[in-house]
C-alpha positions as protocol buffer text, in pm:
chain_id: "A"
residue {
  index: 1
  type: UNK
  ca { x: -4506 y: -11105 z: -325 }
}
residue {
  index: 2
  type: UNK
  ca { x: -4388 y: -10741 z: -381 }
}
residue {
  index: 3
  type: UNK
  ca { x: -4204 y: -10571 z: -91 }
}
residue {
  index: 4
  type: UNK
  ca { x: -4313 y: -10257 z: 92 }
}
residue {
  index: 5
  type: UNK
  ca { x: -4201 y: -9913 z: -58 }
}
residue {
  index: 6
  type: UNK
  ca { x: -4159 y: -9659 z: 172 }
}
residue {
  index: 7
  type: UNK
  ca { x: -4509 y: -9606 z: 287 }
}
residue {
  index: 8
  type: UNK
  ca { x: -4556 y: -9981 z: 340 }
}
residue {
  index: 9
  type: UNK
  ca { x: -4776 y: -10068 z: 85 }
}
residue {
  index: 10
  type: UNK
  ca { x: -4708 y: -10398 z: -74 }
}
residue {
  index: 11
  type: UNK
  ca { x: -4945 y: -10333 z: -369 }
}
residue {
  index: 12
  type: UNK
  ca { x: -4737 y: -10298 z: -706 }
}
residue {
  index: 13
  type: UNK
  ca { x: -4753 y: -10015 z: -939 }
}
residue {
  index: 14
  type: UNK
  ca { x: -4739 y: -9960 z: -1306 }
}
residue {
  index: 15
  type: UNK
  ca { x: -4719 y: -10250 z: -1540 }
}
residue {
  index: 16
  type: UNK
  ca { x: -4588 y: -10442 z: -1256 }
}
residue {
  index: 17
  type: UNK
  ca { x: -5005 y: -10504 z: -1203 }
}
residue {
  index: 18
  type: UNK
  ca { x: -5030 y: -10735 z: -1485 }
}
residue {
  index: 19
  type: UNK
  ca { x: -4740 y: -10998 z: -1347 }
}
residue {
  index: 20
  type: UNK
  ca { x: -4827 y: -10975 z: -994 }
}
residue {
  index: 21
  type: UNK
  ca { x: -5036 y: -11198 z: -822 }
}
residue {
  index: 22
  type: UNK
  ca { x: -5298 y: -11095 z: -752 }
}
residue {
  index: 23
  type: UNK
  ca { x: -5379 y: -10774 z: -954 }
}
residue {
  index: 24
  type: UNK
  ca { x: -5349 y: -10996 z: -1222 }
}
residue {
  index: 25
  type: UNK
  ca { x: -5661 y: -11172 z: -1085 }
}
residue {
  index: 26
  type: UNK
  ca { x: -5862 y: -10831 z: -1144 }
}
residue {
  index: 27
  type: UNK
  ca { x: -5829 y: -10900 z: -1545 }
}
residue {
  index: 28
  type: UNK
  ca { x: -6054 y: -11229 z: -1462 }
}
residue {
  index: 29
  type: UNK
  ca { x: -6271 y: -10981 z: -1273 }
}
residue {
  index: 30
  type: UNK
  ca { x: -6332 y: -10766 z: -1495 }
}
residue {
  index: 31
  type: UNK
  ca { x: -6408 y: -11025 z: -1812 }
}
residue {
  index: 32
  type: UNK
  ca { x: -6610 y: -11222 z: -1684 }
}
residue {
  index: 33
  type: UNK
  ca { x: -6799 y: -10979 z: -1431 }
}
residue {
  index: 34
  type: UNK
  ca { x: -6841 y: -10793 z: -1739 }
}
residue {
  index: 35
  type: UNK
  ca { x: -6935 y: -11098 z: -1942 }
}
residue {
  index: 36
  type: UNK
  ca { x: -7210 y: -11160 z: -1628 }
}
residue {
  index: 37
  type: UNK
  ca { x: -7407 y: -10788 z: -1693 }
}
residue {
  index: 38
  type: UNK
  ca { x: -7392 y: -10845 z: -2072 }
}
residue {
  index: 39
  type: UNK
  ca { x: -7564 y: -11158 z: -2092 }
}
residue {
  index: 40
  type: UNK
  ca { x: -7819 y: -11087 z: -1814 }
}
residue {
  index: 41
  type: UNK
  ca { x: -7866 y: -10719 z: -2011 }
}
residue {
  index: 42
  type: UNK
  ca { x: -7930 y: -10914 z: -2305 }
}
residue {
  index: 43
  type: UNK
  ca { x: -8173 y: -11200 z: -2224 }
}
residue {
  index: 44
  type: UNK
  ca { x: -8491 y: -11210 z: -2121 }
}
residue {
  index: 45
  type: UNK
  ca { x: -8611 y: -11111 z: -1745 }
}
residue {
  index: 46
  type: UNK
  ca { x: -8838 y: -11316 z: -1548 }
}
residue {
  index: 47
  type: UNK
  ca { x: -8772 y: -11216 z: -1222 }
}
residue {
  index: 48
  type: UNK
  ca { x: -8749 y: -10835 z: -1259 }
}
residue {
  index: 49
  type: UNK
  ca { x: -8609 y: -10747 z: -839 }
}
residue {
  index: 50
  type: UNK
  ca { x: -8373 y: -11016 z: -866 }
}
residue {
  index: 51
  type: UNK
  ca { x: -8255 y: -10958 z: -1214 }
}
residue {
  index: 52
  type: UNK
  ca { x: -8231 y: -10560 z: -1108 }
}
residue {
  index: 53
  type: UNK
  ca { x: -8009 y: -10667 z: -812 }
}
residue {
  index: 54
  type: UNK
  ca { x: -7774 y: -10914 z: -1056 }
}
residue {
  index: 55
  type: UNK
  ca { x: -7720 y: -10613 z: -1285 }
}
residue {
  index: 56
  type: UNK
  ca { x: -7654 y: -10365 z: -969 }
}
residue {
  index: 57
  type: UNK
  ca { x: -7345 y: -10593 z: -833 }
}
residue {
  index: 58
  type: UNK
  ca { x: -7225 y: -10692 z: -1182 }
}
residue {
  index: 59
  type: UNK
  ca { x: -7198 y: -10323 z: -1314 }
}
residue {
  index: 60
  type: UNK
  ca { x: -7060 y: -10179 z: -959 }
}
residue {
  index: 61
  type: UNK
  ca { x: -6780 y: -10503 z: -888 }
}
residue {
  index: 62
  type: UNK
  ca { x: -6693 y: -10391 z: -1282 }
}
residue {
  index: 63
  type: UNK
  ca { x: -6682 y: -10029 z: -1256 }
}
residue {
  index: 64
  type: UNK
  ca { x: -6509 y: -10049 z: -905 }
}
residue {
  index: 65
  type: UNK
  ca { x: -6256 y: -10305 z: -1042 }
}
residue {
  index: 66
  type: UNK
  ca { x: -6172 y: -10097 z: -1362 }
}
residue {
  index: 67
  type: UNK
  ca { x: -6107 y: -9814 z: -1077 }
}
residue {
  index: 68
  type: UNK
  ca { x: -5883 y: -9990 z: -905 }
}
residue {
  index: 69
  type: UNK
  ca { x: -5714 y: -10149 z: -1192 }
}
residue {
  index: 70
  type: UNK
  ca { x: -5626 y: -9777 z: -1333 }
}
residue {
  index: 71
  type: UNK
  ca { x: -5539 y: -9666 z: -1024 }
}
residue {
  index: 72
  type: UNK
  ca { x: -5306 y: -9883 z: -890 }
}
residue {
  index: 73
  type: UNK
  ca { x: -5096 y: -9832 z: -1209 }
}
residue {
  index: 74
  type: UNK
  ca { x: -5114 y: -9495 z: -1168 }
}
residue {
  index: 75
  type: UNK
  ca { x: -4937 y: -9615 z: -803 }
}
residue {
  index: 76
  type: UNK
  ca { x: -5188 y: -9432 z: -592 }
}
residue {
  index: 77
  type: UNK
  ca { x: -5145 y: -9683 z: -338 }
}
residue {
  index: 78
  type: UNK
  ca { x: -4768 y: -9584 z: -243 }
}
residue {
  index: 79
  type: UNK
  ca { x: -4956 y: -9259 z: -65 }
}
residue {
  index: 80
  type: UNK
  ca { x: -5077 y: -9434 z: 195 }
}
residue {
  index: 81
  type: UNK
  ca { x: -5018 y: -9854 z: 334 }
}
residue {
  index: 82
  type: UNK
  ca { x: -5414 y: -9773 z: 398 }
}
residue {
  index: 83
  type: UNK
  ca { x: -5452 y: -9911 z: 23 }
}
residue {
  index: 84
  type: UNK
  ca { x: -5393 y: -10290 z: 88 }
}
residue {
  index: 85
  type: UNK
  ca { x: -5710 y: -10254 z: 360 }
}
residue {
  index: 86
  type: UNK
  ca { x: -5889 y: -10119 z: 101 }
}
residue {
  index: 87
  type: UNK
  ca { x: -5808 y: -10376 z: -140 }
}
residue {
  index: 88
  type: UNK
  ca { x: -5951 y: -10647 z: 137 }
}
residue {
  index: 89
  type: UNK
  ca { x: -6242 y: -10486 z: 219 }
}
residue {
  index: 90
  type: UNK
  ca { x: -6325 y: -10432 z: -182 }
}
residue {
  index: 91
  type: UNK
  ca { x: -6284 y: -10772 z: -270 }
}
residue {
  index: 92
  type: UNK
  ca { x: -6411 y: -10959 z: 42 }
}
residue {
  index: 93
  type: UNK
  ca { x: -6744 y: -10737 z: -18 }
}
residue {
  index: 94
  type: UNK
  ca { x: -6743 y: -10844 z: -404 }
}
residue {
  index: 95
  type: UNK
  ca { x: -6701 y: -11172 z: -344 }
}
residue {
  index: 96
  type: UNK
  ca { x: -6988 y: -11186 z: -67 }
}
residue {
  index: 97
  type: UNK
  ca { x: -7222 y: -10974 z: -374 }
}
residue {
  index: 98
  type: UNK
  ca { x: -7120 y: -11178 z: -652 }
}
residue {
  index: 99
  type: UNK
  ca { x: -7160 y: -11500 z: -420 }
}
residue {
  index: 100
  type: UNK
  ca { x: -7541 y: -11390 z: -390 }
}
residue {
  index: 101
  type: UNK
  ca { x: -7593 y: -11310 z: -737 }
}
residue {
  index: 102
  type: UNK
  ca { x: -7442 y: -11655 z: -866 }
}
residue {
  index: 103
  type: UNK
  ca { x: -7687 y: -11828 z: -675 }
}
residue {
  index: 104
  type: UNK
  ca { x: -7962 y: -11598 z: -748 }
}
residue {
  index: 105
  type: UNK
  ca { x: -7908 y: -11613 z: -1103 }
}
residue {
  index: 106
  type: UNK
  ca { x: -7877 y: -12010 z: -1112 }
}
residue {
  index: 107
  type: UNK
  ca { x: -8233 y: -12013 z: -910 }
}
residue {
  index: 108
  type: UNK
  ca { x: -8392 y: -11797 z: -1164 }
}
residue {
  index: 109
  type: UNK
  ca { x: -8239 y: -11960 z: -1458 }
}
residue {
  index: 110
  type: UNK
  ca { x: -8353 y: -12295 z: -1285 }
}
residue {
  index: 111
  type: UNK
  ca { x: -8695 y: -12184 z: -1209 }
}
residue {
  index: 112
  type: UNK
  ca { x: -8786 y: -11948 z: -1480 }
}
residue {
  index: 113
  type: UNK
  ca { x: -8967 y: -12068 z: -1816 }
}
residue {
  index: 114
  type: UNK
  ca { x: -8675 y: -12002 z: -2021 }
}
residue {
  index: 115
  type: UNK
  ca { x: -8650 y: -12189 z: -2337 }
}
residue {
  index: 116
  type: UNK
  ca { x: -8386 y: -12219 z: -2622 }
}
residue {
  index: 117
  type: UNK
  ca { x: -8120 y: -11920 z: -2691 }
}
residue {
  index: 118
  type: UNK
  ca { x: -8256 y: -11720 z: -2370 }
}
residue {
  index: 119
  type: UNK
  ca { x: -8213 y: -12058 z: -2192 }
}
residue {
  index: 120
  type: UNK
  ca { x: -7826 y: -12071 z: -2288 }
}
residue {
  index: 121
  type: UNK
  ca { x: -7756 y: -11685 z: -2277 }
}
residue {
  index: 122
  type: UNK
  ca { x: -7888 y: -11742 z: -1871 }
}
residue {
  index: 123
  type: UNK
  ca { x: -7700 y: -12010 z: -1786 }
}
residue {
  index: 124
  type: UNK
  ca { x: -7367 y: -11901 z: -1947 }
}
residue {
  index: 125
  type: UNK
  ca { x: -7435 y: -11550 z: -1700 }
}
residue {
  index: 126
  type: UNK
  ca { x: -7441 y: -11818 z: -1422 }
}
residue {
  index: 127
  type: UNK
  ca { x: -7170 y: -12003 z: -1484 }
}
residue {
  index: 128
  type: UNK
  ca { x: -6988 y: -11657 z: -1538 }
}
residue {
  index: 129
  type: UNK
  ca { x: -7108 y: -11527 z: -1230 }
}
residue {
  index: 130
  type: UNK
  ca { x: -6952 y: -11804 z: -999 }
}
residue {
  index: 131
  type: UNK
  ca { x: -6618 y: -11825 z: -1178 }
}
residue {
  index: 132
  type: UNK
  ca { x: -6646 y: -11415 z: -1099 }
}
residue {
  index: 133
  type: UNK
  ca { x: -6729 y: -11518 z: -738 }
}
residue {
  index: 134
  type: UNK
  ca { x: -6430 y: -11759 z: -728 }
}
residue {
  index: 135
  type: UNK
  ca { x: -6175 y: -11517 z: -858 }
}
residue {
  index: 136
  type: UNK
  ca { x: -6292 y: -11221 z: -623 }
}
residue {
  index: 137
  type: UNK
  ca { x: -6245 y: -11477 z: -314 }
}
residue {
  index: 138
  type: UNK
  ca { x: -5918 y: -11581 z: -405 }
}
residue {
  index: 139
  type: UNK
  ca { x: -5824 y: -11226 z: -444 }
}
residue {
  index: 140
  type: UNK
  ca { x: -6009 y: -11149 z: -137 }
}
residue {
  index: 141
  type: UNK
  ca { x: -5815 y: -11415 z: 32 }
}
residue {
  index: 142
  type: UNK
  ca { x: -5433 y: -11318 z: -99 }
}
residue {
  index: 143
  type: UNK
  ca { x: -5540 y: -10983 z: -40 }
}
residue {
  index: 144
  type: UNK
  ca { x: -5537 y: -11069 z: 352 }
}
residue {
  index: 145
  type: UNK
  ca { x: -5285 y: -11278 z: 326 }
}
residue {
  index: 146
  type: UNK
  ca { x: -5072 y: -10956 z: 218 }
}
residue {
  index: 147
  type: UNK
  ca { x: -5269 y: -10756 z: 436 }
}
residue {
  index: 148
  type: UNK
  ca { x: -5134 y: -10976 z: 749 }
}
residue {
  index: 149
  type: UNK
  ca { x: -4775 y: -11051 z: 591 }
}
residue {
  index: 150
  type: UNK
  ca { x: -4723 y: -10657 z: 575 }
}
residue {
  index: 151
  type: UNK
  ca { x: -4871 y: -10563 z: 922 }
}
């Protein structure tokens, strides 16, 4: 882990984000989160609510990721220590969302009357959407972890 500067904030800046652990994580985020609202943009809707909600989290956790990602290079987060709660209430929250859209999107895919290509395009968003949900809890996770080690 990174040591504190001087406002206590253990988050790295600058290019140190892409060989620290774990902003690096937020790459994986933002693939395959994006990878989630492409496919479920692109295939066929069933279940219009739940499909709406997918999209919502998928295109928020990506857009709030790419955010983050920018701004902690720009080393934002050495204004305040207040950064490294935000980081753990960001991710634990994304991690909850994308939890509930994995498993929505698997029930749909599994109930719908999907055949063929639209059949595959579906279940490659699911599969997406719970290796998004596994790298947003271990983030969320070493995120406290920091959180508590810097406190």
């Amino acid at each position: 882990m990174s040591s504190p500067d001087d406002t206590g904030s253990t988050i790295p800046s600058g290019c140190s984000v892409f060989v620290s652990f774990p902003e690096l994580l937020m790459l994986g985020e933002f693939v395959f989160g994006g990878l989630v609202w492409i496919l479920v943009a692109s295939a066929r809707v069933a279940f219009v609510y739940d499909q709406g909600w997918v999209m919502f989290v998928s295109v928020f956790c990506f857009v709030i990721t790419t955010v983050l990602f920018i701004l902690y290079m720009l080393g934002v987060q050495r204004c305040s220590s207040g950064w490294t709660v935000v980081d753990v209430f960001y991710h634990f929250i994304a991690a909850v969302f994308y939890l509930s859209i994995a498993v929505l999107q698997a029930r749909d895919t599994r109930g719908g009357l999907y055949y063929g290509k639209t059949y595959r395009i579906n279940i490659a968003a699911t599969v997406f959407a719970f290796v998004a949900t596994l790298l947003y809890t271990i983030h969320a996770i070493s995120s406290i972890v920091r959180w508590k080690t810097s406190s």
